Amino acid sequence: MADNNSLFFPESLQKQINDQVIIVQILVIIFLCINLLLILTFFTKEFFYTTTRYILFAVTLLSDSLLLFMSDIFAIINQFHITIQVWLCIIISVVVLVYVTVTPVTLTAMTLERYVAICMPLRHGELCSTRNTIHCILIIHCLSSVPCIVILSTFFVSASLSFYKQYQLCSVEVFMFYIWQQHLRSAVYQFQFLIMCIILVFCYAKIMKVAKAASGEDKKSSKKGLKTVALHGFQLLLCLIQLWCPFIEAALFQIELRL
């Protein structure tokens, strides 16, 4: 295996890749420590874990931490060309595929919470109670499971029973036998993000309308809500870029493997 690698990767390039892996591990540890600190802070005060906004923020922290950890494991496995059986890869991939979408869906829910707080302040306490927030988290995970269900359903229909026992490098591409499966995956994700963007634009427009009509403290609160929604919009843009990465990488791998 080492000899084969040396044919494709010069020694200097292999050293550069190893250095990059080390740097990535350091960054992953730093980000996980920051997220852990924020999660611990969340549980220190009752105000945090009884407020919808902060509960949803904690969900994004947990989702991002789990996704970062699992993605790092995938990167290490693929870097050292460690193969695992397909059935085990399915179990691991389910977690990754679900939590790739949990964060953007949660951000959309946080945007809706700001919309209720600014545009329907009298109903905010009723709609955004702790109990309803728990129900909202369950709905978020159900909606986030839709792309995973679509991807794995097409795989289960196409794969033979013997394929589950084969050893493969674990990635989502393992479940893609045909080009139409890749197009379907892309369409599901793009449609999901389109719905999120529509919700975000709707909430921003409504809050802006309230901000123009408000005065005094209400105007200040509305402007703060606008900034929060704009921040969620930027975060959704980052999530969309993250969604594009696998497609960009797939195109680059066809040109030159070393990229």
PDB file of C-alpha atoms in Angstrom:
ATOM      1  CA  MET A   1       0.000   0.000   0.000  1.00  0.00           C
ATOM      2  CA  ALA A   2       2.852   2.348   0.850  1.00  0.00           C
ATOM      3  CA  ASP A   3       4.529   1.572  -2.492  1.00  0.00           C
ATOM      4  CA  ASN A   4       1.327   2.283  -4.382  1.00  0.00           C
ATOM      5  CA  ASN A   5       0.879   5.572  -2.543  1.00  0.00           C
ATOM      6  CA  SER A   6       4.423   6.608  -3.401  1.00  0.00           C
ATOM      7  CA  LEU A   7       3.594   6.214  -7.113  1.00  0.00           C
ATOM      8  CA  PHE A   8       0.828   8.802  -6.875  1.00  0.00           C
ATOM      9  CA  PHE A   9       2.141  11.020  -4.086  1.00  0.00           C
ATOM     10  CA  PRO A  10       5.742  12.303  -3.979  1.00  0.00           C
ATOM     11  CA  GLU A  11       7.378  12.176  -0.562  1.00  0.00           C
ATOM     12  CA  SER A  12       7.215  15.965  -0.154  1.00  0.00           C
ATOM     13  CA  LEU A  13       3.504  15.995  -1.001  1.00  0.00           C
ATOM     14  CA  GLN A  14       2.814  13.131   1.420  1.00  0.00           C
ATOM     15  CA  LYS A  15       4.620  15.036   4.184  1.00  0.00           C
ATOM     16  CA  GLN A  16       2.584  18.135   3.377  1.00  0.00           C
ATOM     17  CA  ILE A  17      -0.656  16.123   3.625  1.00  0.00           C
ATOM     18  CA  ASN A  18       0.430  14.631   6.973  1.00  0.00           C
ATOM     19  CA  ASP A  19       1.209  18.125   8.279  1.00  0.00           C
ATOM     20  CA  GLN A  20      -2.239  19.278   7.170  1.00  0.00           C
ATOM     21  CA  VAL A  21      -3.841  16.357   9.004  1.00  0.00           C
ATOM     22  CA  ILE A  22      -2.030  17.361  12.213  1.00  0.00           C
ATOM     23  CA  ILE A  23      -3.131  20.995  11.829  1.00  0.00           C
ATOM     24  CA  VAL A  24      -6.726  19.868  11.255  1.00  0.00           C
ATOM     25  CA  GLN A  25      -6.629  17.751  14.429  1.00  0.00           C
ATOM     26  CA  ILE A  26      -5.411  20.728  16.460  1.00  0.00           C
ATOM     27  CA  LEU A  27      -8.195  22.935  15.047  1.00  0.00           C
ATOM     28  CA  VAL A  28     -10.824  20.244  15.686  1.00  0.00           C
ATOM     29  CA  ILE A  29      -9.723  19.931  19.325  1.00  0.00           C
ATOM     30  CA  ILE A  30      -9.837  23.728  19.766  1.00  0.00           C
ATOM     31  CA  PHE A  31     -13.334  24.033  18.277  1.00  0.00           C
ATOM     32  CA  LEU A  32     -14.650  21.069  20.281  1.00  0.00           C
ATOM     33  CA  CYS A  33     -13.276  22.597  23.491  1.00  0.00           C
ATOM     34  CA  ILE A  34     -14.972  25.933  22.708  1.00  0.00           C
ATOM     35  CA  ASN A  35     -18.286  24.187  22.006  1.00  0.00           C
ATOM     36  CA  LEU A  36     -17.951  22.126  25.188  1.00  0.00           C
ATOM     37  CA  LEU A  37     -17.348  25.292  27.195  1.00  0.00           C
ATOM     38  CA  LEU A  38     -20.468  26.903  25.708  1.00  0.00           C
ATOM     39  CA  ILE A  39     -22.546  23.778  26.377  1.00  0.00           C
ATOM     40  CA  LEU A  40     -21.390  23.687  30.011  1.00  0.00           C
ATOM     41  CA  THR A  41     -22.248  27.387  30.323  1.00  0.00           C
ATOM     42  CA  PHE A  42     -25.722  26.620  28.966  1.00  0.00           C
ATOM     43  CA  PHE A  43     -26.412  24.255  31.883  1.00  0.00           C
ATOM     44  CA  THR A  44     -25.129  26.633  34.566  1.00  0.00           C
ATOM     45  CA  LYS A  45     -28.163  28.955  34.608  1.00  0.00           C
ATOM     46  CA  GLU A  46     -31.836  28.050  34.618  1.00  0.00           C
ATOM     47  CA  PHE A  47     -32.610  31.018  32.346  1.00  0.00           C
ATOM     48  CA  PHE A  48     -30.624  29.410  29.526  1.00  0.00           C
ATOM     49  CA  TYR A  49     -32.203  25.946  29.578  1.00  0.00           C
ATOM     50  CA  THR A  50     -35.745  27.276  29.990  1.00  0.00           C
ATOM     51  CA  THR A  51     -35.578  29.800  27.107  1.00  0.00           C
ATOM     52  CA  THR A  52     -36.422  28.574  23.599  1.00  0.00           C
ATOM     53  CA  ARG A  53     -33.762  30.681  21.911  1.00  0.00           C
ATOM     54  CA  TYR A  54     -30.928  29.308  24.032  1.00  0.00           C
ATOM     55  CA  ILE A  55     -32.228  25.722  23.955  1.00  0.00           C
ATOM     56  CA  LEU A  56     -32.155  25.785  20.156  1.00  0.00           C
ATOM     57  CA  PHE A  57     -28.704  27.364  20.258  1.00  0.00           C
ATOM     58  CA  ALA A  58     -27.541  24.469  22.457  1.00  0.00           C
ATOM     59  CA  VAL A  59     -28.986  22.042  19.883  1.00  0.00           C
ATOM     60  CA  THR A  60     -26.837  23.660  17.175  1.00  0.00           C
ATOM     61  CA  LEU A  61     -23.770  23.389  19.431  1.00  0.00           C
ATOM     62  CA  LEU A  62     -24.380  19.688  20.076  1.00  0.00           C
ATOM     63  CA  SER A  63     -25.143  19.062  16.392  1.00  0.00           C
ATOM     64  CA  ASP A  64     -22.035  20.879  15.178  1.00  0.00           C
ATOM     65  CA  SER A  65     -19.830  19.153  17.756  1.00  0.00           C
ATOM     66  CA  LEU A  66     -21.086  15.696  16.815  1.00  0.00           C
ATOM     67  CA  LEU A  67     -20.797  16.435  13.099  1.00  0.00           C
ATOM     68  CA  LEU A  68     -17.289  17.856  13.527  1.00  0.00           C
ATOM     69  CA  PHE A  69     -16.186  14.802  15.502  1.00  0.00           C
ATOM     70  CA  MET A  70     -17.698  12.288  13.064  1.00  0.00           C
ATOM     71  CA  SER A  71     -16.350  14.142  10.027  1.00  0.00           C
ATOM     72  CA  ASP A  72     -12.892  14.129  11.580  1.00  0.00           C
ATOM     73  CA  ILE A  73     -13.138  10.373  12.149  1.00  0.00           C
ATOM     74  CA  PHE A  74     -14.137   9.945   8.491  1.00  0.00           C
ATOM     75  CA  ALA A  75     -11.197  12.083   7.386  1.00  0.00           C
ATOM     76  CA  ILE A  76      -8.709  10.052   9.452  1.00  0.00           C
ATOM     77  CA  ILE A  77     -10.138   6.725   8.224  1.00  0.00           C
ATOM     78  CA  ASN A  78      -9.925   7.809   4.596  1.00  0.00           C
ATOM     79  CA  GLN A  79      -6.493   9.377   5.048  1.00  0.00           C
ATOM     80  CA  PHE A  80      -5.050   6.065   6.223  1.00  0.00           C
ATOM     81  CA  HIS A  81      -7.186   4.042   3.760  1.00  0.00           C
ATOM     82  CA  ILE A  82      -8.937   2.053   6.500  1.00  0.00           C
ATOM     83  CA  THR A  83     -11.820   0.056   5.047  1.00  0.00           C
ATOM     84  CA  ILE A  84     -14.881  -1.080   7.000  1.00  0.00           C
ATOM     85  CA  GLN A  85     -17.874  -3.231   6.134  1.00  0.00           C
ATOM     86  CA  VAL A  86     -20.682  -1.425   4.345  1.00  0.00           C
ATOM     87  CA  TRP A  87     -23.317  -2.244   6.992  1.00  0.00           C
ATOM     88  CA  LEU A  88     -21.190  -0.490   9.633  1.00  0.00           C
ATOM     89  CA  CYS A  89     -20.630   2.426   7.272  1.00  0.00           C
ATOM     90  CA  ILE A  90     -24.422   2.750   6.933  1.00  0.00           C
ATOM     91  CA  ILE A  91     -24.865   3.087  10.696  1.00  0.00           C
ATOM     92  CA  ILE A  92     -22.165   5.764  10.946  1.00  0.00           C
ATOM     93  CA  SER A  93     -23.415   7.593   7.855  1.00  0.00           C
ATOM     94  CA  VAL A  94     -26.969   7.802   9.220  1.00  0.00           C
ATOM     95  CA  VAL A  95     -25.711   9.957  12.109  1.00  0.00           C
ATOM     96  CA  VAL A  96     -23.675  12.186   9.788  1.00  0.00           C
ATOM     97  CA  LEU A  97     -26.420  12.585   7.175  1.00  0.00           C
ATOM     98  CA  VAL A  98     -29.013  13.528   9.808  1.00  0.00           C
ATOM     99  CA  TYR A  99     -26.834  16.021  11.669  1.00  0.00           C
ATOM    100  CA  VAL A 100     -25.594  17.688   8.508  1.00  0.00           C
ATOM    101  CA  THR A 101     -29.135  19.052   8.210  1.00  0.00           C
ATOM    102  CA  VAL A 102     -30.015  19.512  11.908  1.00  0.00           C
ATOM    103  CA  THR A 103     -28.058  22.776  12.240  1.00  0.00           C
ATOM    104  CA  PRO A 104     -29.636  24.661   9.286  1.00  0.00           C
ATOM    105  CA  VAL A 105     -33.138  23.437  10.229  1.00  0.00           C
ATOM    106  CA  THR A 106     -32.531  24.568  13.826  1.00  0.00           C
ATOM    107  CA  LEU A 107     -31.355  27.975  12.575  1.00  0.00           C
ATOM    108  CA  THR A 108     -34.614  28.251  10.643  1.00  0.00           C
ATOM    109  CA  ALA A 109     -36.535  27.409  13.828  1.00  0.00           C
ATOM    110  CA  MET A 110     -34.570  30.120  15.674  1.00  0.00           C
ATOM    111  CA  THR A 111     -35.549  32.587  12.953  1.00  0.00           C
ATOM    112  CA  LEU A 112     -39.212  31.657  13.406  1.00  0.00           C
ATOM    113  CA  GLU A 113     -38.807  32.142  17.170  1.00  0.00           C
ATOM    114  CA  ARG A 114     -37.543  35.695  16.558  1.00  0.00           C
ATOM    115  CA  TYR A 115     -40.485  36.288  14.210  1.00  0.00           C
ATOM    116  CA  VAL A 116     -42.952  35.211  16.923  1.00  0.00           C
ATOM    117  CA  ALA A 117     -41.142  37.307  19.564  1.00  0.00           C
ATOM    118  CA  ILE A 118     -41.227  40.492  17.452  1.00  0.00           C
ATOM    119  CA  CYS A 119     -44.432  40.126  15.413  1.00  0.00           C
ATOM    120  CA  MET A 120     -46.590  38.208  17.919  1.00  0.00           C
ATOM    121  CA  PRO A 121     -45.214  39.209  21.345  1.00  0.00           C
ATOM    122  CA  LEU A 122     -48.454  38.407  23.190  1.00  0.00           C
ATOM    123  CA  ARG A 123     -48.351  34.769  22.020  1.00  0.00           C
ATOM    124  CA  HIS A 124     -44.600  34.290  22.374  1.00  0.00           C
ATOM    125  CA  GLY A 125     -44.800  32.840  25.892  1.00  0.00           C
ATOM    126  CA  GLU A 126     -47.468  30.353  24.833  1.00  0.00           C
ATOM    127  CA  LEU A 127     -45.926  29.249  21.527  1.00  0.00           C
ATOM    128  CA  CYS A 128     -42.320  29.173  22.742  1.00  0.00           C
ATOM    129  CA  SER A 129     -42.763  27.318  26.010  1.00  0.00           C
ATOM    130  CA  THR A 130     -40.208  24.723  27.093  1.00  0.00           C
ATOM    131  CA  ARG A 131     -42.595  21.883  26.268  1.00  0.00           C
ATOM    132  CA  ASN A 132     -43.239  23.211  22.765  1.00  0.00           C
ATOM    133  CA  THR A 133     -39.499  23.656  22.301  1.00  0.00           C
ATOM    134  CA  ILE A 134     -38.946  19.944  23.012  1.00  0.00           C
ATOM    135  CA  HIS A 135     -41.615  19.110  20.443  1.00  0.00           C
ATOM    136  CA  CYS A 136     -39.895  21.494  18.028  1.00  0.00           C
ATOM    137  CA  ILE A 137     -36.564  19.675  18.496  1.00  0.00           C
ATOM    138  CA  LEU A 138     -38.267  16.360  17.646  1.00  0.00           C
ATOM    139  CA  ILE A 139     -39.774  17.933  14.510  1.00  0.00           C
ATOM    140  CA  ILE A 140     -36.343  19.325  13.583  1.00  0.00           C
ATOM    141  CA  HIS A 141     -34.813  15.840  13.737  1.00  0.00           C
ATOM    142  CA  CYS A 142     -37.692  14.360  11.722  1.00  0.00           C
ATOM    143  CA  LEU A 143     -37.269  16.959   8.968  1.00  0.00           C
ATOM    144  CA  SER A 144     -33.495  16.499   9.052  1.00  0.00           C
ATOM    145  CA  SER A 145     -33.948  12.753   8.501  1.00  0.00           C
ATOM    146  CA  VAL A 146     -35.695  13.240   5.136  1.00  0.00           C
ATOM    147  CA  PRO A 147     -32.501  13.479   2.988  1.00  0.00           C
ATOM    148  CA  CYS A 148     -31.006  10.494   4.850  1.00  0.00           C
ATOM    149  CA  ILE A 149     -34.149   8.417   4.232  1.00  0.00           C
ATOM    150  CA  VAL A 150     -34.163   9.338   0.521  1.00  0.00           C
ATOM    151  CA  ILE A 151     -30.450   8.531   0.036  1.00  0.00           C
ATOM    152  CA  LEU A 152     -30.554   5.221   1.910  1.00  0.00           C
ATOM    153  CA  SER A 153     -33.871   4.163   0.342  1.00  0.00           C
ATOM    154  CA  THR A 154     -32.382   4.387  -3.150  1.00  0.00           C
ATOM    155  CA  PHE A 155     -29.332   2.492  -1.885  1.00  0.00           C
ATOM    156  CA  PHE A 156     -31.344  -0.338  -0.301  1.00  0.00           C
ATOM    157  CA  VAL A 157     -33.291  -0.788  -3.549  1.00  0.00           C
ATOM    158  CA  SER A 158     -30.120  -0.895  -5.674  1.00  0.00           C
ATOM    159  CA  ALA A 159     -27.654  -2.854  -3.484  1.00  0.00           C
ATOM    160  CA  SER A 160     -27.351  -6.628  -3.350  1.00  0.00           C
ATOM    161  CA  LEU A 161     -27.187  -8.468   0.000  1.00  0.00           C
ATOM    162  CA  SER A 162     -23.553  -9.463  -0.567  1.00  0.00           C
ATOM    163  CA  PHE A 163     -22.559  -5.786  -0.909  1.00  0.00           C
ATOM    164  CA  TYR A 164     -23.291  -5.124   2.787  1.00  0.00           C
ATOM    165  CA  LYS A 165     -20.425  -7.427   3.806  1.00  0.00           C
ATOM    166  CA  GLN A 166     -17.872  -5.887   1.481  1.00  0.00           C
ATOM    167  CA  TYR A 167     -15.088  -3.668   2.831  1.00  0.00           C
ATOM    168  CA  GLN A 168     -15.105  -0.102   1.499  1.00  0.00           C
ATOM    169  CA  LEU A 169     -13.731   3.336   2.317  1.00  0.00           C
ATOM    170  CA  CYS A 170     -16.703   4.819   4.175  1.00  0.00           C
ATOM    171  CA  SER A 171     -18.271   7.817   2.445  1.00  0.00           C
ATOM    172  CA  VAL A 172     -21.668   8.852   1.126  1.00  0.00           C
ATOM    173  CA  GLU A 173     -20.460   8.024  -2.391  1.00  0.00           C
ATOM    174  CA  VAL A 174     -20.516   4.319  -1.410  1.00  0.00           C
ATOM    175  CA  PHE A 175     -24.332   4.504  -1.537  1.00  0.00           C
ATOM    176  CA  MET A 176     -24.366   6.033  -5.032  1.00  0.00           C
ATOM    177  CA  PHE A 177     -24.466   3.396  -7.794  1.00  0.00           C
ATOM    178  CA  TYR A 178     -26.075   5.561 -10.461  1.00  0.00           C
ATOM    179  CA  ILE A 179     -25.769   9.181 -11.502  1.00  0.00           C
ATOM    180  CA  TRP A 180     -29.500   9.755 -10.909  1.00  0.00           C
ATOM    181  CA  GLN A 181     -28.973   8.998  -7.206  1.00  0.00           C
ATOM    182  CA  GLN A 182     -26.489  11.859  -6.983  1.00  0.00           C
ATOM    183  CA  HIS A 183     -28.915  14.169  -8.783  1.00  0.00           C
ATOM    184  CA  LEU A 184     -31.731  13.113  -6.443  1.00  0.00           C
ATOM    185  CA  ARG A 185     -29.565  13.762  -3.373  1.00  0.00           C
ATOM    186  CA  SER A 186     -28.650  17.197  -4.707  1.00  0.00           C
ATOM    187  CA  ALA A 187     -32.289  18.009  -5.529  1.00  0.00           C
ATOM    188  CA  VAL A 188     -33.498  17.052  -2.021  1.00  0.00           C
ATOM    189  CA  TYR A 189     -30.869  19.197  -0.313  1.00  0.00           C
ATOM    190  CA  GLN A 190     -31.396  22.157  -2.645  1.00  0.00           C
ATOM    191  CA  PHE A 191     -35.179  22.000  -2.177  1.00  0.00           C
ATOM    192  CA  GLN A 192     -34.760  21.855   1.596  1.00  0.00           C
ATOM    193  CA  PHE A 193     -32.487  24.891   1.607  1.00  0.00           C
ATOM    194  CA  LEU A 194     -34.843  26.741  -0.742  1.00  0.00           C
ATOM    195  CA  ILE A 195     -37.676  26.298   1.791  1.00  0.00           C
ATOM    196  CA  MET A 196     -35.380  27.524   4.580  1.00  0.00           C
ATOM    197  CA  CYS A 197     -34.376  30.598   2.581  1.00  0.00           C
ATOM    198  CA  ILE A 198     -38.025  31.434   1.830  1.00  0.00           C
ATOM    199  CA  ILE A 199     -38.869  31.211   5.547  1.00  0.00           C
ATOM    200  CA  LEU A 200     -35.893  33.392   6.448  1.00  0.00           C
ATOM    201  CA  VAL A 201     -36.765  36.070   3.854  1.00  0.00           C
ATOM    202  CA  PHE A 202     -40.418  36.029   4.987  1.00  0.00           C
ATOM    203  CA  CYS A 203     -39.452  36.490   8.651  1.00  0.00           C
ATOM    204  CA  TYR A 204     -36.948  39.244   7.779  1.00  0.00           C
ATOM    205  CA  ALA A 205     -39.551  41.148   5.745  1.00  0.00           C
ATOM    206  CA  LYS A 206     -42.178  40.873   8.498  1.00  0.00           C
ATOM    207  CA  ILE A 207     -39.756  41.960  11.237  1.00  0.00           C
ATOM    208  CA  MET A 208     -38.572  44.879   9.067  1.00  0.00           C
ATOM    209  CA  LYS A 209     -42.201  45.967   8.628  1.00  0.00           C
ATOM    210  CA  VAL A 210     -42.714  45.887  12.408  1.00  0.00           C
ATOM    211  CA  ALA A 211     -39.409  47.734  12.955  1.00  0.00           C
ATOM    212  CA  LYS A 212     -40.516  50.604  10.693  1.00  0.00           C
ATOM    213  CA  ALA A 213     -43.851  50.903  12.476  1.00  0.00           C
ATOM    214  CA  ALA A 214     -42.418  50.580  16.007  1.00  0.00           C
ATOM    215  CA  SER A 215     -41.095  53.364  18.224  1.00  0.00           C
ATOM    216  CA  GLY A 216     -38.893  53.674  21.303  1.00  0.00           C
ATOM    217  CA  GLU A 217     -38.022  50.396  23.002  1.00  0.00           C
ATOM    218  CA  ASP A 218     -40.072  48.390  20.488  1.00  0.00           C
ATOM    219  CA  LYS A 219     -38.049  49.855  17.618  1.00  0.00           C
ATOM    220  CA  LYS A 220     -34.783  48.975  19.362  1.00  0.00           C
ATOM    221  CA  SER A 221     -36.014  45.420  19.982  1.00  0.00           C
ATOM    222  CA  SER A 222     -37.137  45.075  16.355  1.00  0.00           C
ATOM    223  CA  LYS A 223     -33.758  46.234  15.023  1.00  0.00           C
ATOM    224  CA  LYS A 224     -32.062  43.726  17.294  1.00  0.00           C
ATOM    225  CA  GLY A 225     -34.364  41.046  15.880  1.00  0.00           C
ATOM    226  CA  LEU A 226     -33.407  42.088  12.336  1.00  0.00           C
ATOM    227  CA  LYS A 227     -29.708  41.711  13.151  1.00  0.00           C
ATOM    228  CA  THR A 228     -30.364  38.264  14.654  1.00  0.00           C
ATOM    229  CA  VAL A 229     -32.268  37.088  11.565  1.00  0.00           C
ATOM    230  CA  ALA A 230     -29.510  38.487   9.309  1.00  0.00           C
ATOM    231  CA  LEU A 231     -26.967  36.520  11.364  1.00  0.00           C
ATOM    232  CA  HIS A 232     -29.023  33.330  10.905  1.00  0.00           C
ATOM    233  CA  GLY A 233     -29.117  34.074   7.171  1.00  0.00           C
ATOM    234  CA  PHE A 234     -25.312  34.265   7.077  1.00  0.00           C
ATOM    235  CA  GLN A 235     -25.083  31.002   9.036  1.00  0.00           C
ATOM    236  CA  LEU A 236     -27.458  29.320   6.566  1.00  0.00           C
ATOM    237  CA  LEU A 237     -25.232  30.563   3.730  1.00  0.00           C
ATOM    238  CA  LEU A 238     -22.255  28.855   5.389  1.00  0.00           C
ATOM    239  CA  CYS A 239     -24.309  25.662   5.714  1.00  0.00           C
ATOM    240  CA  LEU A 240     -25.195  25.898   2.012  1.00  0.00           C
ATOM    241  CA  ILE A 241     -21.498  26.241   1.126  1.00  0.00           C
ATOM    242  CA  GLN A 242     -20.835  23.168   3.257  1.00  0.00           C
ATOM    243  CA  LEU A 243     -23.503  21.348   1.226  1.00  0.00           C
ATOM    244  CA  TRP A 244     -21.766  22.298  -2.032  1.00  0.00           C
ATOM    245  CA  CYS A 245     -18.367  20.977  -0.893  1.00  0.00           C
ATOM    246  CA  PRO A 246     -18.963  17.258  -1.711  1.00  0.00           C
ATOM    247  CA  PHE A 247     -20.127  18.137  -5.233  1.00  0.00           C
ATOM    248  CA  ILE A 248     -17.137  20.425  -5.823  1.00  0.00           C
ATOM    249  CA  GLU A 249     -14.757  17.762  -4.491  1.00  0.00           C
ATOM    250  CA  ALA A 250     -16.336  15.076  -6.694  1.00  0.00           C
ATOM    251  CA  ALA A 251     -15.738  17.268  -9.770  1.00  0.00           C
ATOM    252  CA  LEU A 252     -12.137  18.019  -8.750  1.00  0.00           C
ATOM    253  CA  PHE A 253     -11.323  14.354  -8.095  1.00  0.00           C
ATOM    254  CA  GLN A 254     -12.208  13.593 -11.702  1.00  0.00           C
ATOM    255  CA  ILE A 255      -9.610  16.126 -12.854  1.00  0.00           C
ATOM    256  CA  GLU A 256      -6.694  15.354 -10.536  1.00  0.00           C
ATOM    257  CA  LEU A 257      -6.619  12.997  -7.541  1.00  0.00           C
ATOM    258  CA  ARG A 258      -3.966  15.010  -5.674  1.00  0.00           C
ATOM    259  CA  LEU A 259      -6.344  17.998  -5.403  1.00  0.00           C
TER     260      LEU A 259
END
